[in-house]
Coordinates of C-alpha atoms in Angstrom, one line a residue:
M1 CA -39.7 24.2 1.4
Q2 CA -38.2 21.9 -1.7
T3 CA -34.9 19.8 -1.5
T4 CA -32.4 18.8 -3.8
E5 CA -30.7 15.7 -4.6
R6 CA -27.2 14.2 -5.7
A7 CA -25.1 11.0 -5.9
G8 CA -26.2 8.3 -2.9
C9 CA -24.8 7.3 0.1
R10 CA -20.9 6.3 -0.4
R11 CA -21.6 3.6 1.5
C12 CA -25.1 1.8 -0.2
G13 CA -26.1 4.1 -3.0
E14 CA -29.3 5.7 -1.1
R15 CA -29.8 9.0 -2.9
L16 CA -29.1 12.1 -0.8
P17 CA -30.8 15.6 -0.2
V18 CA -29.4 19.1 0.5
G19 CA -28.9 19.7 4.0
G20 CA -29.0 23.2 5.9
R21 CA -26.7 25.5 3.6
G22 CA -26.7 23.7 1.1
R23 CA -24.8 20.9 3.0
V24 CA -25.0 17.8 1.7
P25 CA -23.6 14.6 3.6
S26 CA -21.9 11.9 2.5
Y27 CA -23.5 9.1 4.3
C28 CA -27.3 8.0 4.4
S29 CA -27.2 6.7 7.7
T30 CA -24.9 6.1 10.6
R31 CA -25.5 2.4 9.8
C32 CA -23.4 3.0 7.0
R33 CA -21.2 6.1 7.6
V34 CA -19.4 3.8 11.0
A35 CA -19.3 0.8 8.1
A36 CA -17.4 2.8 5.5
Y37 CA -14.8 3.7 8.5
R38 CA -14.4 0.3 9.7
A39 CA -14.1 -0.7 5.6
R40 CA -11.2 2.1 5.5
R41 CA -9.3 1.3 8.8
A42 CA -9.7 -2.7 7.0
E43 CA -7.7 -1.2 4.1
E44 CA -5.3 1.0 5.8
A45 CA -4.1 -1.5 8.7
L46 CA -0.9 -3.3 7.9
P47 CA 1.1 -6.1 9.7
P48 CA 2.8 -5.0 12.6
E49 CA 6.3 -6.3 11.3
L50 CA 6.0 -4.2 8.7
A51 CA 5.1 -0.8 10.9
R52 CA 7.2 -0.8 13.8
G53 CA 10.3 0.8 13.5
R54 CA 11.7 3.8 12.3
R55 CA 11.3 3.8 8.5
W56 CA 8.7 5.6 7.1
V57 CA 8.6 8.1 5.5
R58 CA 6.4 9.8 2.9
R59 CA 6.0 9.7 -1.0
D60 CA 5.2 12.6 -3.5
G61 CA 4.2 10.9 -6.5
K62 CA 6.9 8.6 -6.7
R63 CA 9.7 10.3 -5.4
P64 CA 10.3 9.8 -1.2
I65 CA 10.1 13.1 1.3
R66 CA 10.1 13.8 4.9
A67 CA 7.3 13.5 6.9
D68 CA 8.6 16.0 9.4
N69 CA 9.2 18.8 6.4
G70 CA 8.4 17.9 2.9
R71 CA 11.6 17.7 1.7
S72 CA 14.2 15.1 -0.7
A73 CA 14.1 12.0 1.8
S74 CA 16.4 9.1 0.9
A75 CA 16.3 5.5 1.3
T76 CA 19.8 4.8 2.3
D77 CA 20.2 7.8 4.6
P78 CA 18.2 7.0 8.3
F79 CA 18.0 10.3 9.3
T80 CA 15.1 11.2 6.6
W81 CA 13.4 8.5 7.5
T82 CA 10.4 8.6 10.7
T83 CA 8.0 5.9 12.5
H84 CA 4.4 4.8 11.0
P85 CA 2.4 7.2 13.4
R86 CA 4.7 10.2 12.6
A87 CA 4.1 9.2 8.7
A88 CA 0.5 8.7 8.9
R89 CA -0.3 12.0 10.8
S90 CA 1.9 14.5 8.7
E91 CA 0.2 16.1 5.2
H92 CA 3.4 16.3 3.5
G93 CA 2.9 14.3 -0.3
D94 CA 0.6 12.4 -1.4
G95 CA 0.7 9.1 1.1
L96 CA 3.4 6.5 3.0
G97 CA 6.4 5.0 1.8
R98 CA 8.0 2.3 3.8
V99 CA 12.2 2.2 3.6
L100 CA 13.6 -1.9 3.3
A101 CA 17.0 -1.3 5.0
A102 CA 19.7 -3.9 5.1
G103 CA 19.1 -6.4 8.3
D104 CA 15.3 -6.5 9.1
R105 CA 15.1 -9.2 7.1
L106 CA 12.0 -7.9 5.0
V107 CA 11.5 -8.1 1.2
C108 CA 8.7 -7.2 -1.4
I109 CA 7.9 -8.6 -4.9
D110 CA 6.6 -6.0 -7.1
L111 CA 4.5 -6.9 -9.8
D112 CA 4.2 -4.2 -11.7
H113 CA 1.3 -3.7 -14.7
C114 CA 0.1 -7.2 -13.8
L115 CA -3.8 -5.7 -12.8
S116 CA -6.7 -4.6 -15.5
G117 CA -9.7 -4.2 -15.0
G118 CA -9.2 -5.7 -10.8
R119 CA -8.0 -9.1 -13.1
L120 CA -4.1 -10.0 -12.2
A121 CA -2.3 -10.6 -16.1
G122 CA -1.7 -14.7 -16.3
W123 CA 2.3 -14.2 -15.3
A124 CA 0.9 -12.4 -12.2
R125 CA -1.3 -15.0 -11.0
K126 CA 1.2 -17.8 -11.1
I127 CA 3.2 -16.2 -8.9
V128 CA 0.5 -15.2 -6.6
D129 CA -1.0 -18.5 -6.6
R130 CA 3.0 -20.1 -5.3
C131 CA 2.9 -17.5 -3.1
P132 CA 2.1 -18.3 1.0
P133 CA -0.5 -16.0 2.8
T134 CA 1.3 -12.8 3.3
Y135 CA -0.1 -9.3 3.5
T136 CA -0.3 -8.5 -0.2
E137 CA -1.1 -4.4 -1.9
V138 CA -2.2 -2.6 -5.0
S139 CA 0.2 -0.3 -6.1
P140 CA -0.6 3.2 -5.8
S141 CA -0.8 3.2 -9.7
G142 CA -4.1 0.4 -9.1
T143 CA -2.0 -1.6 -11.9
G144 CA 0.5 -3.6 -9.2
L145 CA 0.9 -5.3 -7.0
H146 CA 3.7 -5.2 -3.8
I147 CA 3.9 -8.2 -2.0
W148 CA 5.5 -8.3 1.4
G149 CA 6.9 -10.5 3.2
R150 CA 10.4 -12.2 5.2
G151 CA 13.5 -13.0 3.3
E152 CA 16.8 -12.1 2.5
V153 CA 17.8 -10.0 -0.6
T154 CA 20.9 -8.7 -0.6
R155 CA 21.0 -6.0 -3.7
G156 CA 17.2 -5.8 -5.7
R157 CA 16.4 -7.9 -9.2
R158 CA 14.7 -6.5 -11.9
I159 CA 13.2 -9.1 -14.2
R160 CA 11.4 -8.9 -17.6
R161 CA 10.4 -11.8 -19.6
P162 CA 9.1 -13.1 -22.6
D163 CA 5.6 -13.5 -21.2
G164 CA 5.4 -9.5 -20.0
A165 CA 6.0 -10.3 -16.8
H166 CA 7.9 -7.3 -14.7
I167 CA 9.0 -8.1 -11.7
E168 CA 11.6 -6.3 -9.0
V169 CA 12.6 -8.1 -6.0
Y170 CA 14.1 -5.8 -3.2
G171 CA 15.2 -6.5 0.2
A172 CA 17.9 -3.3 1.7
G173 CA 18.3 0.5 0.2
R174 CA 15.1 0.9 -1.8
Y175 CA 11.4 3.0 -0.8
I176 CA 8.1 1.3 -1.7
A177 CA 5.2 3.7 -2.1
L178 CA 2.2 2.1 0.0
G179 CA -0.7 1.7 -2.3
R180 CA -3.8 -0.2 -0.3
R181 CA -4.6 -3.7 0.4
H182 CA -5.1 -6.1 -1.7
E183 CA -8.4 -7.7 -1.0
R184 CA -8.3 -9.1 2.0
S185 CA -5.3 -10.6 2.3
P186 CA -4.1 -11.4 6.1
L187 CA -2.2 -9.0 8.2
E188 CA 0.9 -10.9 8.5
L189 CA 4.3 -11.3 6.8
A190 CA 4.9 -14.9 5.5
D191 CA 8.4 -16.0 4.4
L192 CA 8.9 -15.2 1.0
S193 CA 12.7 -16.9 1.0
D194 CA 11.5 -20.0 -1.5
L195 CA 10.2 -17.6 -4.0
V196 CA 12.5 -15.0 -4.0
A197 CA 14.9 -18.3 -4.8
E198 CA 12.5 -19.2 -7.7
L199 CA 12.0 -15.7 -9.2
T200 CA 15.6 -14.7 -9.1

């Protein structure tokens, strides 16, 4: 009996034959399946400080929604938030969102439109190079970076500079749509107080 071939293994690219009932596996071997699973887990991992607490929502595009029923959530209404495990299990929307709330001492520096073809714009590279090692993720659009850390930002700021920089700095009353871990950024949060002071 002849077998038809399709695109290759999602891990190594090896071509895959169609099996019984026309089913095509995603991976060529258990080794590739396990390696892909571990890579996925590493990409989805979060620093404990970021994951803990009842500060989680789901997102529908850029709109925050509740994990329990898919209705609108609010970055200022704790009743619409939940824990990370519950939000991660929810099937509502496209992905996760983390609420920044007063008193948590968490900040997010959002570098908009700084990634193209995986390369950082010069202005963004300067900021990343000044930043202590801390958890960083690629935004859901694939064109921005979220730099997470500790610090105090009582009022969010949007910064536009002549060099093309589009920077947003938030610490409360805002939710951030989570993307995916940037390269091998550490699973810990650094103190970003000095960097925030420079930017704002």
